[in-house]
Amino acid sequence: MSLSSFLNQSDVRARFKQEFPKPNLRTNHQLLAPPLAQNYSQVGTAFDYLMRFFLKSLNPQAIERNWVAENSLSLLSAQGFHHLAEQANLIITQARTHYAEFLRTQELSSDLIKSALLLAKLDPFSRRGKIDSNLSCIDERDVEDLRSLMALVDANLFRTTGGVCLNPTLGEASFLVGGADADLVVDDLILEIKTLRNLKLERDDFNQLIGYYCLSKIGSLNGDGVDRELRKI
């Protein structure tokens, strides 16, 4: 089970709907980065990686944990996918190199964007046991889509002298639902990033954020025992 699976249980969905009214969201906004390709899920996950890299460059004090993609290494080897494990190891090694270069120069290179896309291909194996057999293939249109998305990010919204957690887990509370990791926490704000063609706040996405908040009242971010009270989503 995962947080998403838990939230999809009929009794849980009904209780969340009763307890947490979903706010309205204005939808008369123009699509700012029309996608060139249709690899929406992979681009969305890659954007999560790039946003975390970007926040670390803005806020050196940000707390990081191992990438979800890194968990695929031992899983691939354990299941006998040795060739894919070798590819995954190379992807992660190169991504670390490009990430370090980005932190040094703060220049968003095509190499870093491609690394984010390849890391995004590894994530599903860590989470659901699914792997793309064309692990090293990149659609150049996805690179352009990500560059367009990153160009829209306002650094002033994310720069802080306070606490920042990148892709945090929620300690023991995460295990209660079989695993839960949020995208970002900045100060007392928990953020979930979605790359969408249509601006609409779905009930499932709202429940996901409320779920993270509820788990944060039980466990601690990254399980480090530091009290960070979340006040905004």
mmCIF file of C-alpha atoms in Angstrom:
data_model
loop_
_atom_site.group_PDB
_atom_site.id
_atom_site.type_symbol
_atom_site.label_atom_id
_atom_site.label_comp_id
_atom_site.label_asym_id
_atom_site.label_seq_id
_atom_site.Cartn_x
_atom_site.Cartn_y
_atom_site.Cartn_z
ATOM 1 C CA MET A 1 0.000 0.000 0.000
ATOM 2 C CA SER A 2 1.000 3.659 -0.408
ATOM 3 C CA LEU A 3 -0.485 6.973 0.679
ATOM 4 C CA SER A 4 -2.346 7.155 -2.653
ATOM 5 C CA SER A 5 -3.768 3.654 -2.164
ATOM 6 C CA PHE A 6 -4.804 4.486 1.383
ATOM 7 C CA LEU A 7 -6.518 7.695 0.283
ATOM 8 C CA ASN A 8 -8.391 5.819 -2.470
ATOM 9 C CA GLN A 9 -10.159 3.568 0.022
ATOM 10 C CA SER A 10 -13.859 4.419 -0.104
ATOM 11 C CA ASP A 11 -14.257 5.085 3.630
ATOM 12 C CA VAL A 12 -11.141 7.265 3.714
ATOM 13 C CA ARG A 13 -12.250 9.259 0.650
ATOM 14 C CA ALA A 14 -15.663 9.837 2.212
ATOM 15 C CA ARG A 15 -14.190 10.983 5.524
ATOM 16 C CA PHE A 16 -11.700 13.343 3.854
ATOM 17 C CA LYS A 17 -14.516 14.853 1.775
ATOM 18 C CA GLN A 18 -16.547 15.364 4.944
ATOM 19 C CA GLU A 19 -13.715 16.806 7.047
ATOM 20 C CA PHE A 20 -11.755 18.815 4.461
ATOM 21 C CA PRO A 21 -13.765 20.943 2.000
ATOM 22 C CA LYS A 22 -11.810 21.424 -1.213
ATOM 23 C CA PRO A 23 -11.155 25.093 -1.983
ATOM 24 C CA ASN A 24 -12.114 26.599 -5.292
ATOM 25 C CA LEU A 25 -9.365 27.435 -7.764
ATOM 26 C CA ARG A 26 -9.595 30.047 -10.501
ATOM 27 C CA THR A 27 -9.089 28.318 -13.849
ATOM 28 C CA ASN A 28 -8.965 31.230 -16.297
ATOM 29 C CA HIS A 29 -5.194 31.055 -16.733
ATOM 30 C CA GLN A 30 -3.330 30.537 -19.983
ATOM 31 C CA LEU A 31 -1.164 27.450 -20.502
ATOM 32 C CA LEU A 32 2.323 28.935 -20.175
ATOM 33 C CA ALA A 33 4.456 26.040 -21.429
ATOM 34 C CA PRO A 34 2.551 24.007 -24.034
ATOM 35 C CA PRO A 35 4.181 20.560 -24.250
ATOM 36 C CA LEU A 36 5.979 19.512 -27.411
ATOM 37 C CA ALA A 37 5.816 15.796 -26.562
ATOM 38 C CA GLN A 38 3.423 13.557 -24.658
ATOM 39 C CA ASN A 39 5.713 11.959 -22.053
ATOM 40 C CA TYR A 40 3.758 13.759 -19.369
ATOM 41 C CA SER A 41 4.486 11.490 -16.418
ATOM 42 C CA GLN A 42 8.233 11.298 -17.062
ATOM 43 C CA VAL A 43 8.519 15.048 -17.632
ATOM 44 C CA GLY A 44 6.538 15.702 -14.456
ATOM 45 C CA THR A 45 8.867 13.528 -12.381
ATOM 46 C CA ALA A 46 11.936 15.045 -14.043
ATOM 47 C CA PHE A 47 10.596 18.508 -13.221
ATOM 48 C CA ASP A 48 10.354 17.445 -9.563
ATOM 49 C CA TYR A 49 14.051 16.533 -9.640
ATOM 50 C CA LEU A 50 15.027 19.794 -11.339
ATOM 51 C CA MET A 51 13.004 21.838 -8.856
ATOM 52 C CA ARG A 52 14.757 20.161 -5.953
ATOM 53 C CA PHE A 53 18.144 20.797 -7.590
ATOM 54 C CA PHE A 54 17.124 24.426 -8.099
ATOM 55 C CA LEU A 55 16.000 24.869 -4.494
ATOM 56 C CA LYS A 56 19.266 23.435 -3.226
ATOM 57 C CA SER A 57 21.150 26.012 -5.317
ATOM 58 C CA LEU A 58 18.989 28.775 -3.834
ATOM 59 C CA ASN A 59 19.072 27.444 -0.280
ATOM 60 C CA PRO A 60 22.341 25.636 0.559
ATOM 61 C CA GLN A 61 20.905 24.765 3.983
ATOM 62 C CA ALA A 62 18.260 22.561 2.366
ATOM 63 C CA ILE A 63 18.108 19.013 3.711
ATOM 64 C CA GLU A 64 18.367 16.294 1.071
ATOM 65 C CA ARG A 65 17.947 12.538 1.193
ATOM 66 C CA ASN A 66 18.897 9.864 -1.289
ATOM 67 C CA TRP A 67 17.049 10.085 -4.581
ATOM 68 C CA VAL A 68 14.188 7.645 -5.067
ATOM 69 C CA ALA A 69 15.895 6.613 -8.311
ATOM 70 C CA GLU A 70 18.896 5.376 -6.318
ATOM 71 C CA ASN A 71 16.764 2.716 -4.643
ATOM 72 C CA SER A 72 16.425 1.029 -8.027
ATOM 73 C CA LEU A 73 20.080 -0.074 -8.044
ATOM 74 C CA SER A 74 19.801 -2.751 -5.384
ATOM 75 C CA LEU A 75 16.305 -3.750 -6.550
ATOM 76 C CA LEU A 76 17.402 -4.285 -10.148
ATOM 77 C CA SER A 77 20.405 -6.354 -9.052
ATOM 78 C CA ALA A 78 18.346 -8.417 -6.622
ATOM 79 C CA GLN A 79 15.856 -9.283 -9.366
ATOM 80 C CA GLY A 80 18.544 -10.275 -11.845
ATOM 81 C CA PHE A 81 18.365 -7.232 -14.133
ATOM 82 C CA HIS A 82 22.139 -6.825 -14.066
ATOM 83 C CA HIS A 83 22.473 -5.025 -17.402
ATOM 84 C CA LEU A 84 19.802 -2.510 -16.403
ATOM 85 C CA ALA A 85 21.465 -2.149 -13.006
ATOM 86 C CA GLU A 86 24.711 -1.184 -14.754
ATOM 87 C CA GLN A 87 22.846 1.400 -16.832
ATOM 88 C CA ALA A 88 21.121 2.719 -13.727
ATOM 89 C CA ASN A 89 24.434 3.059 -11.914
ATOM 90 C CA LEU A 90 25.862 5.062 -14.816
ATOM 91 C CA ILE A 91 22.759 7.289 -14.934
ATOM 92 C CA ILE A 92 23.014 8.069 -11.229
ATOM 93 C CA THR A 93 26.784 8.653 -11.325
ATOM 94 C CA GLN A 94 26.473 11.077 -14.230
ATOM 95 C CA ALA A 95 23.500 12.805 -12.605
ATOM 96 C CA ARG A 96 25.553 13.403 -9.460
ATOM 97 C CA THR A 97 28.326 14.937 -11.574
ATOM 98 C CA HIS A 98 25.946 17.230 -13.479
ATOM 99 C CA TYR A 99 24.144 18.192 -10.258
ATOM 100 C CA ALA A 100 27.420 19.186 -8.579
ATOM 101 C CA GLU A 101 28.319 21.272 -11.634
ATOM 102 C CA PHE A 102 24.929 22.992 -11.480
ATOM 103 C CA LEU A 103 25.400 23.866 -7.800
ATOM 104 C CA ARG A 104 28.771 25.357 -8.689
ATOM 105 C CA THR A 105 27.710 27.350 -11.771
ATOM 106 C CA GLN A 106 23.903 27.623 -11.357
ATOM 107 C CA GLU A 107 23.651 27.131 -15.131
ATOM 108 C CA LEU A 108 20.888 24.771 -16.241
ATOM 109 C CA SER A 109 22.676 22.566 -18.763
ATOM 110 C CA SER A 110 21.106 20.137 -21.211
ATOM 111 C CA ASP A 111 23.156 17.413 -19.510
ATOM 112 C CA LEU A 112 21.439 18.079 -16.181
ATOM 113 C CA ILE A 113 17.991 18.132 -17.800
ATOM 114 C CA LYS A 114 18.725 14.817 -19.525
ATOM 115 C CA SER A 115 19.944 13.353 -16.247
ATOM 116 C CA ALA A 116 16.685 14.410 -14.598
ATOM 117 C CA LEU A 117 14.731 12.645 -17.340
ATOM 118 C CA LEU A 118 16.775 9.468 -16.890
ATOM 119 C CA LEU A 119 16.327 9.580 -13.105
ATOM 120 C CA ALA A 120 12.599 9.908 -13.759
ATOM 121 C CA LYS A 121 12.748 6.646 -15.729
ATOM 122 C CA LEU A 122 14.207 4.869 -12.684
ATOM 123 C CA ASP A 123 11.639 6.153 -10.192
ATOM 124 C CA PRO A 124 8.799 3.817 -11.259
ATOM 125 C CA PHE A 125 10.946 0.742 -10.587
ATOM 126 C CA SER A 126 11.671 1.926 -7.054
ATOM 127 C CA ARG A 127 7.990 2.650 -6.430
ATOM 128 C CA ARG A 128 6.064 0.073 -8.467
ATOM 129 C CA GLY A 129 8.565 -2.410 -9.900
ATOM 130 C CA LYS A 130 8.152 -1.120 -13.478
ATOM 131 C CA ILE A 131 11.124 -0.288 -15.688
ATOM 132 C CA ASP A 132 11.481 1.259 -19.143
ATOM 133 C CA SER A 133 13.447 -1.185 -21.306
ATOM 134 C CA ASN A 134 14.733 1.792 -23.346
ATOM 135 C CA LEU A 135 16.315 3.163 -20.227
ATOM 136 C CA SER A 136 18.894 5.409 -21.831
ATOM 137 C CA CYS A 137 16.728 6.899 -24.587
ATOM 138 C CA ILE A 138 15.820 10.591 -24.398
ATOM 139 C CA ASP A 139 13.284 12.525 -26.452
ATOM 140 C CA GLU A 140 14.860 15.912 -27.182
ATOM 141 C CA ARG A 141 11.393 17.477 -27.088
ATOM 142 C CA ASP A 142 11.194 16.532 -23.411
ATOM 143 C CA VAL A 143 14.419 18.460 -22.831
ATOM 144 C CA GLU A 144 12.838 21.538 -24.402
ATOM 145 C CA ASP A 145 9.630 21.061 -22.407
ATOM 146 C CA LEU A 146 11.602 20.981 -19.166
ATOM 147 C CA ARG A 147 13.657 24.003 -20.131
ATOM 148 C CA SER A 148 10.417 25.908 -20.804
ATOM 149 C CA LEU A 149 8.981 24.860 -17.447
ATOM 150 C CA MET A 150 12.094 25.825 -15.517
ATOM 151 C CA ALA A 151 12.142 29.229 -17.227
ATOM 152 C CA LEU A 152 8.810 29.989 -15.534
ATOM 153 C CA VAL A 153 10.036 29.370 -11.975
ATOM 154 C CA ASP A 154 10.317 32.533 -9.866
ATOM 155 C CA ALA A 155 13.339 32.142 -7.586
ATOM 156 C CA ASN A 156 11.992 34.798 -5.205
ATOM 157 C CA LEU A 157 9.121 32.505 -4.235
ATOM 158 C CA PHE A 158 11.492 29.833 -2.953
ATOM 159 C CA ARG A 159 14.499 31.657 -1.494
ATOM 160 C CA THR A 160 14.537 31.543 2.322
ATOM 161 C CA THR A 161 16.850 31.600 5.330
ATOM 162 C CA GLY A 162 14.566 29.103 7.062
ATOM 163 C CA GLY A 163 14.206 25.373 6.789
ATOM 164 C CA VAL A 164 13.925 23.534 3.478
ATOM 165 C CA CYS A 165 13.377 19.794 3.030
ATOM 166 C CA LEU A 166 13.688 18.238 -0.417
ATOM 167 C CA ASN A 167 11.509 15.181 -1.103
ATOM 168 C CA PRO A 168 11.021 14.538 2.632
ATOM 169 C CA THR A 169 9.620 11.396 4.130
ATOM 170 C CA LEU A 170 7.525 11.588 7.280
ATOM 171 C CA GLY A 171 9.383 9.240 9.585
ATOM 172 C CA GLU A 172 7.453 6.376 11.113
ATOM 173 C CA ALA A 173 4.213 7.907 9.870
ATOM 174 C CA SER A 174 5.233 7.075 6.290
ATOM 175 C CA PHE A 175 5.340 3.370 7.174
ATOM 176 C CA LEU A 176 1.746 3.513 8.432
ATOM 177 C CA VAL A 177 0.579 3.901 4.834
ATOM 178 C CA GLY A 178 3.289 1.809 3.176
ATOM 179 C CA GLY A 179 5.380 4.776 2.085
ATOM 180 C CA ALA A 180 4.893 8.514 1.617
ATOM 181 C CA ASP A 181 7.296 11.196 0.447
ATOM 182 C CA ALA A 182 6.363 14.789 -0.291
ATOM 183 C CA ASP A 183 7.890 16.980 -2.986
ATOM 184 C CA LEU A 184 9.070 19.982 -0.974
ATOM 185 C CA VAL A 185 8.779 21.705 2.366
ATOM 186 C CA VAL A 186 9.820 25.367 2.542
ATOM 187 C CA ASP A 187 9.608 26.909 6.016
ATOM 188 C CA ASP A 188 6.087 25.969 7.215
ATOM 189 C CA LEU A 189 4.725 25.325 3.706
ATOM 190 C CA ILE A 190 4.369 21.861 2.164
ATOM 191 C CA LEU A 191 4.322 21.864 -1.646
ATOM 192 C CA GLU A 192 3.172 19.287 -4.151
ATOM 193 C CA ILE A 193 4.143 20.051 -7.750
ATOM 194 C CA LYS A 194 1.929 19.043 -10.673
ATOM 195 C CA THR A 195 2.620 19.710 -14.357
ATOM 196 C CA LEU A 196 -0.816 19.922 -15.946
ATOM 197 C CA ARG A 197 -2.350 20.976 -19.248
ATOM 198 C CA ASN A 198 -5.530 22.139 -17.480
ATOM 199 C CA LEU A 199 -5.441 24.159 -14.286
ATOM 200 C CA LYS A 200 -7.784 22.323 -11.954
ATOM 201 C CA LEU A 201 -7.476 21.309 -8.328
ATOM 202 C CA GLU A 202 -8.511 17.668 -8.302
ATOM 203 C CA ARG A 203 -9.923 16.085 -5.157
ATOM 204 C CA ASP A 204 -7.204 13.398 -5.215
ATOM 205 C CA ASP A 205 -4.417 15.998 -5.313
ATOM 206 C CA PHE A 206 -5.992 17.975 -2.467
ATOM 207 C CA ASN A 207 -6.380 14.782 -0.415
ATOM 208 C CA GLN A 208 -2.719 13.981 -1.056
ATOM 209 C CA LEU A 209 -1.628 17.290 0.477
ATOM 210 C CA ILE A 210 -3.975 16.882 3.441
ATOM 211 C CA GLY A 211 -2.622 13.348 3.846
ATOM 212 C CA TYR A 212 0.940 14.647 4.060
ATOM 213 C CA TYR A 213 -0.154 17.206 6.630
ATOM 214 C CA CYS A 214 -1.904 14.569 8.756
ATOM 215 C CA LEU A 215 1.162 12.314 8.607
ATOM 216 C CA SER A 216 3.375 15.244 9.625
ATOM 217 C CA LYS A 217 1.361 15.501 12.863
ATOM 218 C CA ILE A 218 2.297 11.873 13.593
ATOM 219 C CA GLY A 219 5.881 11.636 12.332
ATOM 220 C CA SER A 220 8.700 14.069 11.604
ATOM 221 C CA LEU A 221 10.064 15.230 8.256
ATOM 222 C CA ASN A 222 12.803 12.829 7.119
ATOM 223 C CA GLY A 223 12.358 11.079 10.461
ATOM 224 C CA ASP A 224 14.991 13.357 12.000
ATOM 225 C CA GLY A 225 12.936 14.183 15.093
ATOM 226 C CA VAL A 226 13.114 17.940 14.476
ATOM 227 C CA ASP A 227 9.810 19.651 15.163
ATOM 228 C CA ARG A 228 8.730 21.556 12.038
ATOM 229 C CA GLU A 229 5.072 22.500 12.319
ATOM 230 C CA LEU A 230 3.454 22.815 8.908
ATOM 231 C CA ARG A 231 0.891 25.606 8.636
ATOM 232 C CA LYS A 232 0.317 25.983 4.896
ATOM 233 C CA ILE A 233 -0.201 23.719 1.880
#
